[in-house]
mmCIF file of C-alpha atoms in Angstrom:
data_model
loop_
_atom_site.group_PDB
_atom_site.id
_atom_site.type_symbol
_atom_site.label_atom_id
_atom_site.label_comp_id
_atom_site.label_asym_id
_atom_site.label_seq_id
_atom_site.Cartn_x
_atom_site.Cartn_y
_atom_site.Cartn_z
ATOM 1 C CA MET A 1463 10.530 17.116 -39.914
ATOM 2 C CA SER A 1464 14.508 16.840 -38.787
ATOM 3 C CA ALA A 1465 16.949 14.271 -40.718
ATOM 4 C CA ARG A 1466 16.790 12.347 -37.868
ATOM 5 C CA ALA A 1467 12.397 11.851 -37.496
ATOM 6 C CA ALA A 1468 13.578 11.155 -41.259
ATOM 7 C CA ARG A 1469 15.966 8.616 -41.197
ATOM 8 C CA ALA A 1470 14.477 6.330 -38.491
ATOM 9 C CA ALA A 1471 11.400 7.107 -40.507
ATOM 10 C CA ALA A 1472 13.245 5.992 -43.915
ATOM 11 C CA VAL A 1473 14.472 2.411 -41.151
ATOM 12 C CA ALA A 1474 11.161 1.425 -40.011
ATOM 13 C CA ALA A 1475 9.715 1.847 -43.186
ATOM 14 C CA LEU A 1476 12.386 0.098 -44.640
ATOM 15 C CA LEU A 1477 12.290 -2.608 -41.604
ATOM 16 C CA ALA A 1478 8.366 -3.207 -41.915
ATOM 17 C CA GLY A 1479 8.928 -3.406 -45.885
ATOM 18 C CA CYS A 1480 11.713 -6.120 -45.458
ATOM 19 C CA LEU A 1481 9.808 -7.873 -42.472
ATOM 20 C CA ALA A 1482 6.670 -8.140 -44.465
ATOM 21 C CA ALA A 1483 8.079 -10.081 -47.591
ATOM 22 C CA CYS A 1484 10.971 -12.402 -46.187
ATOM 23 C CA GLY A 1485 10.878 -14.427 -49.042
ATOM 24 C CA ILE A 1486 8.266 -17.180 -47.704
ATOM 25 C CA PRO A 1487 5.713 -17.851 -50.366
ATOM 26 C CA THR A 1488 2.080 -18.384 -48.876
ATOM 27 C CA THR A 1489 0.971 -21.669 -48.499
ATOM 28 C CA GLY A 1490 -1.846 -23.919 -47.868
ATOM 29 C CA VAL A 1491 -3.123 -25.830 -44.876
ATOM 30 C CA VAL A 1492 -0.308 -28.233 -44.248
ATOM 31 C CA GLU A 1493 -1.222 -31.699 -42.832
ATOM 32 C CA ALA A 1494 0.067 -32.616 -39.473
ATOM 33 C CA GLY A 1495 -0.788 -35.509 -38.433
ATOM 34 C CA GLU A 1496 -3.625 -36.918 -36.023
ATOM 35 C CA PRO A 1497 -4.894 -33.773 -33.484
ATOM 36 C CA ALA A 1498 -4.559 -33.066 -29.649
ATOM 37 C CA ALA A 1499 -6.246 -35.644 -27.883
ATOM 38 C CA GLY A 1500 -8.638 -35.131 -25.413
ATOM 39 C CA ILE A 1501 -8.556 -34.239 -21.722
ATOM 40 C CA HIS A 1502 -7.212 -37.854 -19.862
ATOM 41 C CA GLN A 1503 -9.699 -37.811 -16.741
ATOM 42 C CA GLN A 1504 -8.158 -39.469 -13.683
ATOM 43 C CA VAL A 1505 -9.483 -42.376 -11.688
ATOM 44 C CA THR A 1506 -9.598 -43.071 -8.458
ATOM 45 C CA LEU A 1507 -9.739 -46.628 -7.866
ATOM 46 C CA TYR A 1508 -9.902 -48.846 -3.991
ATOM 47 C CA PHE A 1509 -7.419 -51.874 -4.019
ATOM 48 C CA VAL A 1510 -5.667 -54.115 -1.153
ATOM 49 C CA ARG A 1511 -2.478 -52.508 1.024
ATOM 50 C CA ALA A 1512 -1.049 -56.005 1.013
ATOM 51 C CA GLU A 1513 0.327 -55.526 4.858
ATOM 52 C CA ASP A 1514 -2.395 -55.302 6.893
ATOM 53 C CA GLY A 1515 -5.729 -55.154 4.026
ATOM 54 C CA ALA A 1516 -6.925 -52.025 4.016
ATOM 55 C CA LEU A 1517 -8.348 -50.248 1.204
ATOM 56 C CA ALA A 1518 -6.002 -47.754 -0.429
ATOM 57 C CA THR A 1519 -6.439 -46.159 -3.298
ATOM 58 C CA VAL A 1520 -5.244 -45.813 -6.267
ATOM 59 C CA TYR A 1521 -4.798 -43.399 -9.601
ATOM 60 C CA ARG A 1522 -5.092 -43.787 -13.136
ATOM 61 C CA THR A 1523 -6.404 -41.845 -16.357
ATOM 62 C CA ALA A 1524 -9.032 -43.177 -19.136
ATOM 63 C CA ASP A 1525 -8.800 -41.611 -22.149
ATOM 64 C CA THR A 1526 -13.195 -41.804 -22.855
ATOM 65 C CA HIS A 1527 -15.195 -39.689 -19.875
ATOM 66 C CA VAL A 1528 -15.237 -41.978 -17.186
ATOM 67 C CA ASP A 1529 -19.602 -43.631 -15.806
ATOM 68 C CA ALA A 1530 -19.555 -47.104 -13.337
ATOM 69 C CA GLY A 1531 -18.901 -48.821 -16.272
ATOM 70 C CA VAL A 1532 -15.397 -47.230 -17.246
ATOM 71 C CA ALA A 1533 -14.356 -47.464 -13.845
ATOM 72 C CA VAL A 1534 -15.026 -51.016 -11.808
ATOM 73 C CA GLY A 1535 -13.496 -52.233 -16.332
ATOM 74 C CA MET A 1536 -9.878 -50.694 -14.762
ATOM 75 C CA LEU A 1537 -10.699 -51.429 -10.990
ATOM 76 C CA LEU A 1538 -11.169 -55.494 -12.735
ATOM 77 C CA LYS A 1539 -8.641 -55.243 -14.594
ATOM 78 C CA GLY A 1540 -6.171 -55.383 -11.332
ATOM 79 C CA VAL A 1541 -3.310 -54.715 -10.398
ATOM 80 C CA GLY A 1542 0.208 -54.604 -12.616
ATOM 81 C CA VAL A 1543 3.283 -56.212 -11.159
ATOM 82 C CA PRO A 1544 5.112 -52.443 -11.216
ATOM 83 C CA GLU A 1545 2.376 -51.370 -9.451
ATOM 84 C CA ALA A 1546 1.902 -54.729 -6.949
ATOM 85 C CA LYS A 1547 6.017 -54.159 -6.461
ATOM 86 C CA VAL A 1548 6.004 -49.884 -5.578
ATOM 87 C CA LEU A 1549 2.802 -49.677 -4.092
ATOM 88 C CA GLY A 1550 2.796 -52.527 -2.479
ATOM 89 C CA VAL A 1551 -0.485 -53.312 -3.353
ATOM 90 C CA THR A 1552 -2.936 -56.656 -4.468
ATOM 91 C CA THR A 1553 -6.992 -56.499 -4.761
ATOM 92 C CA ASP A 1554 -9.008 -59.036 -3.571
ATOM 93 C CA LEU A 1555 -11.773 -59.505 -6.198
ATOM 94 C CA PRO A 1556 -11.628 -62.944 -8.357
ATOM 95 C CA PRO A 1557 -10.956 -62.678 -11.877
ATOM 96 C CA ALA A 1558 -14.293 -61.985 -13.265
ATOM 97 C CA GLY A 1559 -15.927 -59.571 -15.266
ATOM 98 C CA ALA A 1560 -19.135 -57.608 -14.435
ATOM 99 C CA THR A 1561 -22.196 -56.010 -15.718
ATOM 100 C CA VAL A 1562 -22.353 -52.898 -14.548
ATOM 101 C CA ARG A 1563 -26.612 -51.276 -15.153
ATOM 102 C CA THR A 1564 -27.853 -47.206 -13.527
ATOM 103 C CA ARG A 1565 -30.886 -46.632 -12.925
ATOM 104 C CA GLY A 1566 -31.750 -43.436 -11.675
ATOM 105 C CA ASN A 1567 -29.713 -43.279 -8.357
ATOM 106 C CA THR A 1568 -28.846 -47.203 -8.052
ATOM 107 C CA VAL A 1569 -25.462 -49.203 -9.745
ATOM 108 C CA THR A 1570 -25.002 -51.866 -9.635
ATOM 109 C CA VAL A 1571 -22.694 -53.829 -10.474
ATOM 110 C CA ASP A 1572 -22.926 -57.643 -10.876
ATOM 111 C CA LEU A 1573 -20.073 -60.163 -11.232
ATOM 112 C CA ALA A 1574 -19.728 -63.298 -13.892
ATOM 113 C CA ALA A 1575 -20.720 -66.569 -13.486
ATOM 114 C CA SER A 1576 -16.023 -66.852 -12.099
ATOM 115 C CA ALA A 1577 -16.562 -64.857 -9.678
ATOM 116 C CA GLY A 1578 -17.490 -67.041 -6.911
ATOM 117 C CA VAL A 1579 -17.352 -66.711 -3.542
ATOM 118 C CA VAL A 1580 -16.873 -62.343 -3.453
ATOM 119 C CA SER A 1581 -15.498 -60.995 0.337
ATOM 120 C CA ARG A 1582 -16.340 -57.509 2.360
ATOM 121 C CA THR A 1583 -13.385 -56.284 1.368
ATOM 122 C CA ALA A 1584 -14.239 -57.128 -2.088
ATOM 123 C CA VAL A 1585 -17.377 -55.261 -2.564
ATOM 124 C CA ASP A 1586 -15.543 -52.116 -0.909
ATOM 125 C CA GLN A 1587 -13.733 -51.635 -3.061
ATOM 126 C CA ILE A 1588 -16.602 -51.699 -5.801
ATOM 127 C CA VAL A 1589 -18.861 -49.881 -4.160
ATOM 128 C CA CYS A 1590 -15.610 -47.093 -3.391
ATOM 129 C CA THR A 1591 -14.640 -47.362 -6.413
ATOM 130 C CA VAL A 1592 -18.270 -46.225 -8.080
ATOM 131 C CA ARG A 1593 -18.032 -44.021 -5.429
ATOM 132 C CA ALA A 1594 -14.818 -41.761 -5.768
ATOM 133 C CA ASN A 1595 -15.139 -41.127 -9.396
ATOM 134 C CA PRO A 1596 -18.356 -38.782 -8.965
ATOM 135 C CA ASP A 1597 -18.852 -38.593 -13.107
ATOM 136 C CA THR A 1598 -19.997 -42.274 -12.659
ATOM 137 C CA THR A 1599 -23.345 -40.598 -10.023
ATOM 138 C CA GLY A 1600 -24.562 -37.405 -12.635
ATOM 139 C CA PRO A 1601 -24.542 -34.125 -11.207
ATOM 140 C CA ALA A 1602 -21.988 -33.445 -8.611
ATOM 141 C CA GLU A 1603 -24.902 -31.894 -6.120
ATOM 142 C CA ALA A 1604 -26.687 -35.248 -6.534
ATOM 143 C CA ASP A 1605 -26.977 -37.782 -3.926
ATOM 144 C CA PRO A 1606 -24.875 -40.965 -3.057
ATOM 145 C CA PRO A 1607 -25.673 -43.662 -5.163
ATOM 146 C CA GLN A 1608 -26.765 -46.509 -3.751
ATOM 147 C CA VAL A 1609 -24.332 -49.273 -5.099
ATOM 148 C CA VAL A 1610 -25.671 -53.445 -5.313
ATOM 149 C CA VAL A 1611 -23.122 -55.327 -5.491
ATOM 150 C CA THR A 1612 -24.698 -58.665 -7.613
ATOM 151 C CA ALA A 1613 -22.636 -62.002 -8.079
ATOM 152 C CA GLN A 1614 -24.743 -63.662 -10.400
ATOM 153 C CA GLY A 1615 -27.630 -62.224 -10.237
ATOM 154 C CA ALA A 1616 -27.793 -62.844 -5.982
ATOM 155 C CA PRO A 1617 -26.098 -60.196 -3.567
ATOM 156 C CA VAL A 1618 -23.187 -60.331 -1.751
ATOM 157 C CA PRO A 1619 -23.388 -59.569 1.971
ATOM 158 C CA TRP A 1620 -21.560 -56.916 2.789
ATOM 159 C CA ARG A 1621 -21.187 -55.235 5.655
ATOM 160 C CA PRO A 1622 -24.949 -53.755 7.965
ATOM 161 C CA GLY A 1623 -23.309 -50.529 8.264
ATOM 162 C CA GLY A 1624 -22.228 -50.542 5.169
ATOM 163 C CA VAL A 1625 -18.094 -48.681 4.455
ATOM 164 C CA ASP A 1626 -17.563 -44.323 5.227
ATOM 165 C CA CYS A 1627 -15.270 -44.848 1.924
ATOM 166 C CA SER A 1628 -13.339 -41.184 3.223
ATOM 167 C CA THR A 1629 -11.813 -42.776 5.852
ATOM 168 C CA ALA A 1630 -11.541 -46.632 4.620
ATOM 169 C CA ALA A 1631 -8.259 -45.444 3.009
ATOM 170 C CA ASP A 1632 -6.329 -44.526 5.465
ATOM 171 C CA PRO A 1633 -3.446 -42.165 4.196
ATOM 172 C CA TRP A 1634 0.193 -43.688 4.477
ATOM 173 C CA PRO A 1635 2.193 -40.125 4.834
ATOM 174 C CA ASP A 1636 5.520 -41.390 6.187
ATOM 175 C CA LYS A 1637 5.947 -43.805 2.762
ATOM 176 C CA PRO A 1638 6.140 -41.151 -0.193
ATOM 177 C CA GLY A 1639 5.141 -43.074 -2.960
ATOM 178 C CA ARG A 1640 1.951 -44.146 -1.480
ATOM 179 C CA PRO A 1641 -1.674 -44.069 -2.181
ATOM 180 C CA SER A 1642 -3.336 -42.254 -0.223
ATOM 181 C CA ALA A 1643 -7.325 -42.086 0.762
ATOM 182 C CA ALA A 1644 -9.342 -39.438 -1.366
ATOM 183 C CA VAL A 1645 -12.299 -37.027 0.255
ATOM 184 C CA THR A 1646 -15.334 -38.362 -0.873
ATOM 185 C CA GLY A 1647 -17.598 -38.282 2.706
ATOM 186 C CA GLY A 1648 -20.533 -39.808 3.290
ATOM 187 C CA ARG A 1649 -21.345 -43.432 3.756
ATOM 188 C CA VAL A 1650 -23.017 -46.200 1.888
ATOM 189 C CA THR A 1651 -24.781 -48.722 2.711
ATOM 190 C CA GLY A 1652 -26.034 -51.840 0.097
ATOM 191 C CA GLY A 1653 -25.515 -55.135 -0.867
#
């Protein structure tokens, strides 16, 4: 071994020794607060454009698994003042609670007694919101759910042909920051 190789080996051994024993004592588990939260799930909600009454999508996040009850509950909370001003959306839904039941491939949304008269646009909002959140209906390959909206247990009259949620909310490409249509496909009938 040459002198040069011996010096290089000595320097490497010295550095390895210094780095291995850099003076930091071993410690146990260090508590650093709460563990990281789970993944936030995106929820697509259908509201109404204030300027023309057409459906518009608004995206929010949920800290929990989204099912029909969670999606409809978020929809019924309505639109905040900032969203109304910035996005130009409102809701046609009455300020009422709802009971959501899923049986097989049918989701029934029963609006509370305080709902009063429920418009067809309000029913469209509910139906499209349930349809836009695939986790509300089970496996992705499953058929779209039959959505039934009732008020105090009585079916709410709805459009005879249903609404095509994939085209119900027109995109607003000329207005940045505005909601755009979610592509969900399929025709929904109900009520």
